[in-house]
PDB file of C-alpha atoms in Angstrom:
ATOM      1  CA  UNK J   1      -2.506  20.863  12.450  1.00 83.00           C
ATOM      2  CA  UNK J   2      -1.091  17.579  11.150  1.00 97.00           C
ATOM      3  CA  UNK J   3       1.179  17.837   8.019  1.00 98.00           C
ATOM      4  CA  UNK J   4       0.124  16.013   4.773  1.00 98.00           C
ATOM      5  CA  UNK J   5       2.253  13.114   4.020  1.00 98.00           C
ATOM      6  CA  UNK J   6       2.477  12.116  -0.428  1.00 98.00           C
ATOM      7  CA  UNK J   7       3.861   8.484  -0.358  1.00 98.00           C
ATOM      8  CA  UNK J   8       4.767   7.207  -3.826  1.00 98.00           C
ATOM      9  CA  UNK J   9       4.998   3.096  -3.276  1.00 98.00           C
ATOM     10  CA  UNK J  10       7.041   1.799  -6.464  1.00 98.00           C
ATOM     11  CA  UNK J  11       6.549  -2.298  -5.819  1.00 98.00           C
ATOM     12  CA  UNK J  12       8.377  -4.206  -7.825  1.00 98.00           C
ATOM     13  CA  UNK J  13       8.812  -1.684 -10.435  1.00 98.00           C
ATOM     14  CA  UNK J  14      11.945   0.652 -11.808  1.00 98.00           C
ATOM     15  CA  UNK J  15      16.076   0.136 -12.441  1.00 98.00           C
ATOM     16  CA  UNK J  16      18.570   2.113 -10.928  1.00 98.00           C
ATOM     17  CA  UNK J  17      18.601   4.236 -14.103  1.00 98.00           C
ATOM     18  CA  UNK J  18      15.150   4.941 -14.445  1.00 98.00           C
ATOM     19  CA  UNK J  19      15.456   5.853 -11.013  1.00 98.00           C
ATOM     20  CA  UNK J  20      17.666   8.324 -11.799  1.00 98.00           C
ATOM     21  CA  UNK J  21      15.825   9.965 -14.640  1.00 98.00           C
ATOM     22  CA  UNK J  22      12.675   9.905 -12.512  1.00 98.00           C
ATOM     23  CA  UNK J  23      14.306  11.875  -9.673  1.00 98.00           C
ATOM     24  CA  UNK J  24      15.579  14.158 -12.163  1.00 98.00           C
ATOM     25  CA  UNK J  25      12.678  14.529 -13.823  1.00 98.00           C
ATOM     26  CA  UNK J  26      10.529  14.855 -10.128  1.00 98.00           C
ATOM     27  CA  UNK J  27      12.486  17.159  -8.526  1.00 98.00           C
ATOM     28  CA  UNK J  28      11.905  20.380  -9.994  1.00 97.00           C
ATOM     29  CA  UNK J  29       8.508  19.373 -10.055  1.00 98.00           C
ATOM     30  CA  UNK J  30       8.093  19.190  -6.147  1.00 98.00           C
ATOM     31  CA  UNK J  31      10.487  21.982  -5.581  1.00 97.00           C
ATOM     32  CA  UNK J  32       8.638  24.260  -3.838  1.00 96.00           C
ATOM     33  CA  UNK J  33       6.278  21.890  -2.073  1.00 97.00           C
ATOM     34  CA  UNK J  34       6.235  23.058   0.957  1.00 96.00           C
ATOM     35  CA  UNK J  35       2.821  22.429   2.138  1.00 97.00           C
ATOM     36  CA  UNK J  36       3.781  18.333   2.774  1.00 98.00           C
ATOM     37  CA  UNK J  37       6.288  15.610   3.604  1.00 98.00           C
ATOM     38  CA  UNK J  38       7.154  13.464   0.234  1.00 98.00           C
ATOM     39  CA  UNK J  39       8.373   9.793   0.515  1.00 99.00           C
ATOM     40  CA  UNK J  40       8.941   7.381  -2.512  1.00 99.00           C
ATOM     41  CA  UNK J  41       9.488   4.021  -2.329  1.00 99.00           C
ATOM     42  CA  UNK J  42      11.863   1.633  -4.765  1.00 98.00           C
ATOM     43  CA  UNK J  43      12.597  -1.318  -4.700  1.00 98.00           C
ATOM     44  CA  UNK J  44      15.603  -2.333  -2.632  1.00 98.00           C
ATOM     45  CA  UNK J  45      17.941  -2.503  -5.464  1.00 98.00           C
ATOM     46  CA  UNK J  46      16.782   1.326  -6.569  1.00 98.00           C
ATOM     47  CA  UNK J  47      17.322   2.530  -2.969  1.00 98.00           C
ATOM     48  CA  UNK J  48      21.129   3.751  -3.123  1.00 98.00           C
ATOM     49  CA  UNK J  49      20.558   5.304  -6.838  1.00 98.00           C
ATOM     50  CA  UNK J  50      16.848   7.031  -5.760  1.00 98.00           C
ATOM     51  CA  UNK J  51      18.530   8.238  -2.502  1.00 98.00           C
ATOM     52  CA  UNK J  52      21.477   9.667  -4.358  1.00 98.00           C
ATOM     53  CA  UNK J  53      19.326  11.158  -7.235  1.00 98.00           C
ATOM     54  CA  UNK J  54      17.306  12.980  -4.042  1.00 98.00           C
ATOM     55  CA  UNK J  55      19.989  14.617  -2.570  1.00 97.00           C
ATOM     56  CA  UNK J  56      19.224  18.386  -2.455  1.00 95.00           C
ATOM     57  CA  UNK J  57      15.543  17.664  -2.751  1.00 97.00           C
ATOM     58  CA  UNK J  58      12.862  17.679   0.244  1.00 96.00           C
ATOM     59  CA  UNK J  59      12.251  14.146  -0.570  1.00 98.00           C
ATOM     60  CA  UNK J  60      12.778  10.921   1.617  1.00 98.00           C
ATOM     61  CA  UNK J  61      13.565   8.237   0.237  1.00 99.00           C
ATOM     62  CA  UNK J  62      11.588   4.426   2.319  1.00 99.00           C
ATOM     63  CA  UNK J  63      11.910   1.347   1.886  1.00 99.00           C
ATOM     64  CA  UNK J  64       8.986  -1.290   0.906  1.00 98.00           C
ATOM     65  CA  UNK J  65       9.071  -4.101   3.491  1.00 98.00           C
ATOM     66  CA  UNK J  66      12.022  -5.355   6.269  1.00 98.00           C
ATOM     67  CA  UNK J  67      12.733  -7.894   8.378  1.00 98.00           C
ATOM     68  CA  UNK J  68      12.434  -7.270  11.860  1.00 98.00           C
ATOM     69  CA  UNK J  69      15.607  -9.292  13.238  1.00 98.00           C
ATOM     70  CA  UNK J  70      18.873  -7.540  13.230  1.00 98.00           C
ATOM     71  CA  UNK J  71      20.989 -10.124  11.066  1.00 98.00           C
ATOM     72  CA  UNK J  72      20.853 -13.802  10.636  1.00 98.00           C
ATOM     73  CA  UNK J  73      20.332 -16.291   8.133  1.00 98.00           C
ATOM     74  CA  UNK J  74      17.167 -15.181   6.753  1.00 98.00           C
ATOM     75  CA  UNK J  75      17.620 -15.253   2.681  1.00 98.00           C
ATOM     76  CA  UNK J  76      16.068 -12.876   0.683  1.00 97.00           C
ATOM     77  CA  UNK J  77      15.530 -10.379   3.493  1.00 98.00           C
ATOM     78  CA  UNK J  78      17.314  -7.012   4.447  1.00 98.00           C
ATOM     79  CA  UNK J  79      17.748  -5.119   8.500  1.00 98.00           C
ATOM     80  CA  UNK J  80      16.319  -2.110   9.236  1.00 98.00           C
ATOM     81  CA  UNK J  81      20.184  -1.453   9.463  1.00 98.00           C
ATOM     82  CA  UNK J  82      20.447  -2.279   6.420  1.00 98.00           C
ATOM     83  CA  UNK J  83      18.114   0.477   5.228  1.00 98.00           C
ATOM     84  CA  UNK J  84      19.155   3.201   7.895  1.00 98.00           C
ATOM     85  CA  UNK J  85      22.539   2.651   5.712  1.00 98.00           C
ATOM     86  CA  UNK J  86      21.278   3.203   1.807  1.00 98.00           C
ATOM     87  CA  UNK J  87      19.826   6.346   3.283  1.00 98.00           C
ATOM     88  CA  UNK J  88      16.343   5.274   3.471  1.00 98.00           C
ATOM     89  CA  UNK J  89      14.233   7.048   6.488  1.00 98.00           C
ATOM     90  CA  UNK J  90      11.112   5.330   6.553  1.00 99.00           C
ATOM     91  CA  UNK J  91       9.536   1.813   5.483  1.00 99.00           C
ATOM     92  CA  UNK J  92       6.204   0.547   4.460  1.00 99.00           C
ATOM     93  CA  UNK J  93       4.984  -2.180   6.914  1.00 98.00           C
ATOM     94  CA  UNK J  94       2.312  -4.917   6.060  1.00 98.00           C
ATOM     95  CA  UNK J  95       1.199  -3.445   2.921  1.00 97.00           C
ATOM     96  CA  UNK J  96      -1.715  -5.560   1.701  1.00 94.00           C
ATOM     97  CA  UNK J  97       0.110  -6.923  -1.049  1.00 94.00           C
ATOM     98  CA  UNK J  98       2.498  -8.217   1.590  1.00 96.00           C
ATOM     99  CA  UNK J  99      -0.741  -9.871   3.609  1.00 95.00           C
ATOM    100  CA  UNK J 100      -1.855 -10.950   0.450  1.00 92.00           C
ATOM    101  CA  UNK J 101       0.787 -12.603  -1.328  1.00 94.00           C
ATOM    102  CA  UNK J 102       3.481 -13.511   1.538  1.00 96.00           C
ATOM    103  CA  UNK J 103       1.704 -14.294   4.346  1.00 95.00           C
ATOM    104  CA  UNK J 104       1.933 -10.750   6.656  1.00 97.00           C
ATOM    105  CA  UNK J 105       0.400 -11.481  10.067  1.00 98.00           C
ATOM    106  CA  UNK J 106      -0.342  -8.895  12.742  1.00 98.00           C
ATOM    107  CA  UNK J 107       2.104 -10.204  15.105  1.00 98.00           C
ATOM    108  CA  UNK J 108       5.127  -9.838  12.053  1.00 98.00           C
ATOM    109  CA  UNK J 109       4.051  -6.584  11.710  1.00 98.00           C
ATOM    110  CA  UNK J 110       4.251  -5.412  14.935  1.00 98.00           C
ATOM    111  CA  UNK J 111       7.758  -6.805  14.754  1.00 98.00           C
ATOM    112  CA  UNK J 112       8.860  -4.903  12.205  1.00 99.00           C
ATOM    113  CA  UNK J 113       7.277  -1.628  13.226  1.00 98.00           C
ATOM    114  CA  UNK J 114       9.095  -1.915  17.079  1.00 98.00           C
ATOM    115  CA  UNK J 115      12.468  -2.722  15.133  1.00 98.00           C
ATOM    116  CA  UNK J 116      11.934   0.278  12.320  1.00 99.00           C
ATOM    117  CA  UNK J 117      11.054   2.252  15.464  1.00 98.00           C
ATOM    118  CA  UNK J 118      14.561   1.399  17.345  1.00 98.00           C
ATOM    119  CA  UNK J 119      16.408   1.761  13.766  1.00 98.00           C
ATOM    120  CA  UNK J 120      15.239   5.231  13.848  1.00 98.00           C
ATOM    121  CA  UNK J 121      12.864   4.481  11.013  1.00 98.00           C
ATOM    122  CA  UNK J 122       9.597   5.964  10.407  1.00 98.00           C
ATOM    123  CA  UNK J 123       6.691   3.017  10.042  1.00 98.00           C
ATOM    124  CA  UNK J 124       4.289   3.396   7.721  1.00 99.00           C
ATOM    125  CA  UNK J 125       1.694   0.773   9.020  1.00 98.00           C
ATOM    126  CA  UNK J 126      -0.714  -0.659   6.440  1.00 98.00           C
ATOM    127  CA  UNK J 127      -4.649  -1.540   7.414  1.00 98.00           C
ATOM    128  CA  UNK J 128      -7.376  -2.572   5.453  1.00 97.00           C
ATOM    129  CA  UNK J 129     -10.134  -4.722   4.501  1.00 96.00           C
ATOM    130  CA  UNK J 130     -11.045  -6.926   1.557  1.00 92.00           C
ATOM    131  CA  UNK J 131     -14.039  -6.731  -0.753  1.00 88.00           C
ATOM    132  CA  UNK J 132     -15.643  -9.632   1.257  1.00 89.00           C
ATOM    133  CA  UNK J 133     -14.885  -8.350   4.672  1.00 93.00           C
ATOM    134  CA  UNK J 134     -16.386  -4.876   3.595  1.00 91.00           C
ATOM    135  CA  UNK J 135     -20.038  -6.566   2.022  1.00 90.00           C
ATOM    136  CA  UNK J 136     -19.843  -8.806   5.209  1.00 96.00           C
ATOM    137  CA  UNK J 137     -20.065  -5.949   7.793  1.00 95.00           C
ATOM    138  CA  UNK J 138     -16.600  -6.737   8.857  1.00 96.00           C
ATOM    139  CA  UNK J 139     -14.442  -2.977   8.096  1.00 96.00           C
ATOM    140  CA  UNK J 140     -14.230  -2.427  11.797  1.00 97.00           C
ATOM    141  CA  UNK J 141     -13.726  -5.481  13.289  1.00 98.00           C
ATOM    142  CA  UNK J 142     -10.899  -5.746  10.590  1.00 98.00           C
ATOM    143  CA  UNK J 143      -9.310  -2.266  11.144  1.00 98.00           C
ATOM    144  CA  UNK J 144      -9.505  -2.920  15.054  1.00 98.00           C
ATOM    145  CA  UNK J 145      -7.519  -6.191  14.800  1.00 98.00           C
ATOM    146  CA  UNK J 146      -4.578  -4.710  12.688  1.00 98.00           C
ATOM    147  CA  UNK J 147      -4.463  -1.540  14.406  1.00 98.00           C
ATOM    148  CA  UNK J 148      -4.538  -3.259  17.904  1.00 98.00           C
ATOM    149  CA  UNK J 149      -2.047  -6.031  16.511  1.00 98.00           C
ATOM    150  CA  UNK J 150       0.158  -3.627  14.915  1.00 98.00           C
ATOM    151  CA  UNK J 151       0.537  -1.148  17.259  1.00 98.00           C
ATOM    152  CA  UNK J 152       0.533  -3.635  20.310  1.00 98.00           C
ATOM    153  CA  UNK J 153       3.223  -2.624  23.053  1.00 97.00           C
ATOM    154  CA  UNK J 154       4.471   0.583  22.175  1.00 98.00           C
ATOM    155  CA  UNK J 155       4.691   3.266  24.016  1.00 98.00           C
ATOM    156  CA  UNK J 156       3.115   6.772  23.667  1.00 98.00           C
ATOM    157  CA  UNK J 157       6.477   8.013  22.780  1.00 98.00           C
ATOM    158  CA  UNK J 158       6.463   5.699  19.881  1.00 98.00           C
ATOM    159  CA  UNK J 159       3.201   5.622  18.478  1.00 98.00           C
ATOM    160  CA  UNK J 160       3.240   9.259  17.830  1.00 98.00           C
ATOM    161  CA  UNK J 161       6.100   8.318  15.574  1.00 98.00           C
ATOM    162  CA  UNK J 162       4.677   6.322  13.315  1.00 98.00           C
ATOM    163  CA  UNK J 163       2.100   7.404   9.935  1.00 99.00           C
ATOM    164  CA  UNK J 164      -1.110   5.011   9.303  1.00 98.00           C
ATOM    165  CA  UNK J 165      -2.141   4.050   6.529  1.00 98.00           C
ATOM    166  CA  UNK J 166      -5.746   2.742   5.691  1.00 97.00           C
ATOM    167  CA  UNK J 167      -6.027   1.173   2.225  1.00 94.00           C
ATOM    168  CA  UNK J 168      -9.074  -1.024   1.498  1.00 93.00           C
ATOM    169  CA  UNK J 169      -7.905  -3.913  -0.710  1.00 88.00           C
ATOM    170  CA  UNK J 170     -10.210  -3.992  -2.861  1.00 85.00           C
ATOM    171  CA  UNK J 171      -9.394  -0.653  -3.886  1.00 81.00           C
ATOM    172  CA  UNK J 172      -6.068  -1.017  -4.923  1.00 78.00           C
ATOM    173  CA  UNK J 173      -4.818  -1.730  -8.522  1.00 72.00           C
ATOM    174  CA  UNK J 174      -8.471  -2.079  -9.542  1.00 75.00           C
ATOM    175  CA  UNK J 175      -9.113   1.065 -10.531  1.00 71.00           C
ATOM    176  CA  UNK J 176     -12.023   1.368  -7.558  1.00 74.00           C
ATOM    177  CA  UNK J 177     -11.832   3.945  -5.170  1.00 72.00           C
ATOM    178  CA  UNK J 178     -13.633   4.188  -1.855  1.00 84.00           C
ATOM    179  CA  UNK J 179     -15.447   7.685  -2.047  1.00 91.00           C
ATOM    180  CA  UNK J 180     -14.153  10.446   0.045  1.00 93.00           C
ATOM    181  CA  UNK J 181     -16.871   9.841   2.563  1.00 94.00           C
ATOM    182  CA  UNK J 182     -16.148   6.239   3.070  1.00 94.00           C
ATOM    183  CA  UNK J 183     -12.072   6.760   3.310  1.00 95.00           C
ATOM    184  CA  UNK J 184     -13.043   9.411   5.904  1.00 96.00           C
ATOM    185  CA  UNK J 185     -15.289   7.491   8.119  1.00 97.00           C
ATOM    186  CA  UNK J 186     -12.447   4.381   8.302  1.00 97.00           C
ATOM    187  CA  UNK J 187      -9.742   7.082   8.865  1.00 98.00           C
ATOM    188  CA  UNK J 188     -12.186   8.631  11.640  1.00 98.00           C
ATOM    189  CA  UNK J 189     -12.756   4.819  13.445  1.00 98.00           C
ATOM    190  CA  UNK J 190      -8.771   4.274  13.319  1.00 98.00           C
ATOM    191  CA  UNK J 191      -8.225   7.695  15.352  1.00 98.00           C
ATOM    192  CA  UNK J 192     -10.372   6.501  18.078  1.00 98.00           C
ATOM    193  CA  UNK J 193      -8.907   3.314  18.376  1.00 98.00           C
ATOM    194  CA  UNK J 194      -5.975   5.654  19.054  1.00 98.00           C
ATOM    195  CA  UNK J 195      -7.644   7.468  21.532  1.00 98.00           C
ATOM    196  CA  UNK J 196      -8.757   4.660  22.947  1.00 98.00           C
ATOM    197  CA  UNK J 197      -5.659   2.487  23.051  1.00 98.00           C
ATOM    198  CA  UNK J 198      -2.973   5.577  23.503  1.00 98.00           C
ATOM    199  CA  UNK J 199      -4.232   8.777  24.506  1.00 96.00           C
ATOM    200  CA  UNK J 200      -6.287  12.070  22.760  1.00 97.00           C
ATOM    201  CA  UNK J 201      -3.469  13.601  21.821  1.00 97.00           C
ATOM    202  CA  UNK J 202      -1.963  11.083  20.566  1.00 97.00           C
ATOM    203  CA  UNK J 203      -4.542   9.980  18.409  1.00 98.00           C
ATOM    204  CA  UNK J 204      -4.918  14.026  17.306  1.00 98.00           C
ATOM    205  CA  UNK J 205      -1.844  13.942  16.280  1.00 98.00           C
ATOM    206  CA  UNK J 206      -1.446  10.468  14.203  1.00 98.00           C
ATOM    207  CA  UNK J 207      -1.140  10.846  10.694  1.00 98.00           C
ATOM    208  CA  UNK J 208      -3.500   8.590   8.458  1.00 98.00           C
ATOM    209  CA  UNK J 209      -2.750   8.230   5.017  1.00 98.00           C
ATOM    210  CA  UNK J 210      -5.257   6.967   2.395  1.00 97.00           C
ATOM    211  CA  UNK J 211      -4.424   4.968  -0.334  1.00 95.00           C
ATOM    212  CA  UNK J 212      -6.518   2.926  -2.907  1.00 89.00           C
ATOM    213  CA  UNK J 213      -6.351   3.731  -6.635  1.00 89.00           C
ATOM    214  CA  UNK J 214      -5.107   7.367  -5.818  1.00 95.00           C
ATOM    215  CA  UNK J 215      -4.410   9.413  -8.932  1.00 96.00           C
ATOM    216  CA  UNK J 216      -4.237  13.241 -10.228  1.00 97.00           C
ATOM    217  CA  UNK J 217      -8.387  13.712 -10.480  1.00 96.00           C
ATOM    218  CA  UNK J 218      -9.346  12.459  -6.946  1.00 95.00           C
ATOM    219  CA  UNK J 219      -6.396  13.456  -4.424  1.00 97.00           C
ATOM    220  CA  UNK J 220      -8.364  16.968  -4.066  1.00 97.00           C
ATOM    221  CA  UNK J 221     -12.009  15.304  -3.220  1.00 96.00           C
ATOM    222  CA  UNK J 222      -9.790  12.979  -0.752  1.00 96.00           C
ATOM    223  CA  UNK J 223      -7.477  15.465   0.510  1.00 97.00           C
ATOM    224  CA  UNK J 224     -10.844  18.006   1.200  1.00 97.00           C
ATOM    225  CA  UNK J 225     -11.419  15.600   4.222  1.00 97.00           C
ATOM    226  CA  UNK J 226     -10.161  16.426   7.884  1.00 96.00           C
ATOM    227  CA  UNK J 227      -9.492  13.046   8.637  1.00 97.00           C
ATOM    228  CA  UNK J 228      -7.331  12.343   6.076  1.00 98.00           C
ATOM    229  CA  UNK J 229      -3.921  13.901   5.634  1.00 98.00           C
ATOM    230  CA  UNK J 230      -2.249  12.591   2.769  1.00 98.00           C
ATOM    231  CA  UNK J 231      -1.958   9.339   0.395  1.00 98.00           C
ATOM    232  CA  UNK J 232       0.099   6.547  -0.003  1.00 98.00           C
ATOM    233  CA  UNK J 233       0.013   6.551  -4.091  1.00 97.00           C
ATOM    234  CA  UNK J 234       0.712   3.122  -5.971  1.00 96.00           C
ATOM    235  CA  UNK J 235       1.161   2.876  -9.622  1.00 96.00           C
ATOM    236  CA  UNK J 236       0.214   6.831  -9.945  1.00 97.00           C
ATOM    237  CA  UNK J 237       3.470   7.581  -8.399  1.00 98.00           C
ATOM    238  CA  UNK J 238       5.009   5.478 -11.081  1.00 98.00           C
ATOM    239  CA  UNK J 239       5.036   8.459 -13.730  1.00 98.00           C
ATOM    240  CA  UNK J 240       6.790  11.986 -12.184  1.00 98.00           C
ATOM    241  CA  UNK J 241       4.313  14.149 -13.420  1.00 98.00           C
ATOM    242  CA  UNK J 242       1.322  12.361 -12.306  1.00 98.00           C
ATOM    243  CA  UNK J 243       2.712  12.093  -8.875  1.00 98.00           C
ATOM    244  CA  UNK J 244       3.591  15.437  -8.971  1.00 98.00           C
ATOM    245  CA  UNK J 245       0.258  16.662  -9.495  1.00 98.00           C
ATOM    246  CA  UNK J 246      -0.420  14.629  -7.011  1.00 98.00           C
ATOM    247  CA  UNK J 247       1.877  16.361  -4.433  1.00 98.00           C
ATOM    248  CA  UNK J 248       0.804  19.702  -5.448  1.00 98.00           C
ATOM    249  CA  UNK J 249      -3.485  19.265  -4.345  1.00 95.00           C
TER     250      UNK J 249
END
């Protein structure tokens, strides 16, 4: 039985004080949510004031994006070193906003999941197709590149340490949601490219997250599916008690 994973993914929103009150306000909230693993994500500059205000609480505390070098002179970015030290425990890799906007490749990604992986970080690799690749015919032959190109090299032992997530683009921030059915059947072609590129049991256990518009009134329809087992929430995790309700299916 694979354990639901609730992923709140801030972006670039949230101080170090509302931070703060959100965590307080959270907490009690989630307290006895047992039934899954809970991971928000701030923005860098949150990180040390979320991980603080978490303390006590079953709640991990990621990152958004790293660099996959250990140090150098790379402005702007931070180590997975870097994060192991705020406190941070996983990290969101290749988001689509990331492919989207900065210029994510497959091979970066891969990268950054093998150095997360030898931080000690969990990976939370991010697949998914656009609008046009979807009406074009293309979902697979998408999700097969980024899967194969993120994943590419590791060993059994390491796969079955990272979470997937799928999350069609053109889903996200538009208030369109793929329907249960659909997120199942992409969740249910990424497990046997596990199979096929690890091993059965491997792929039985890997962890797919959906996310795309995910908010209070359709986490049950999503969560009713076998295939998927939990959600990486955008700007629903923004509010405490929406992602709350959220946590608690």
């Amino acid at each position: 039985m694979r354990r639901p994973v609730i992923a709140g993914n801030w972006k670039m929103y949230k101080t170090q004080a509302e931070a703060r009150a959100y965590f307080a306000a959270l907490g009690p909230m989630v307290a006895r949510s047992t039934h899954a693993d809970i991971i928000v994500a701030p923005p860098f500059t949150a990180i040390p004031a979320a991980v603080e205000a978490a303390k006590g609480t079953a709640i991990s505390i990621a990152a958004q994006n790293m660099h996959w070098e250990t140090e150098g002179a790379f402005t702007g970015e931070v180590s997975a070193a870097m994060l192991v030290e705020t406190g941070c425990r996983a990290v969101i890799i290749a988001h689509s906003e990331r492919r989207q906007f900065f210029g994510e490749t497959d091979e970066r990604a891969n990268k950054k999941v093998r150095a997360a992986l030898a931080a000690g970080l969990t990976p939370i690799l991010c697949v998914g197709e656009t609008l046009a690749e979807r009406e074009g015919g293309k979902t697979e032959e998408i999700l097969e590149r980024q899967f194969r190109g993120g994943t590419a090299a590791l060993t059994g032992a390491e796969f079955s340490r990272i979470i997937l997530a799928y999350e069609p683009v053109w889903a996200i921030g538009t208030g369109r949601t793929a329907t249960p059915e659909m997120a199942s059947d992409a969740h249910r072609f990424l497990r046997q490219q596990a199979a096929a590129s690890f091993a059965p049991d491997r792929a039985a256990g890997l962890r797919i997250l959906y996310g795309g518009s995910v908010k209070p009134d359709n986490i049950k329809g999503l969560m009713a599916q076998l295939e998927i087992d939990g959600a990486l929430v955008g700007g629903a995790s923004l509010n405490a008690e929406a992602f709350a309700s959220i946590v608690n299916f």
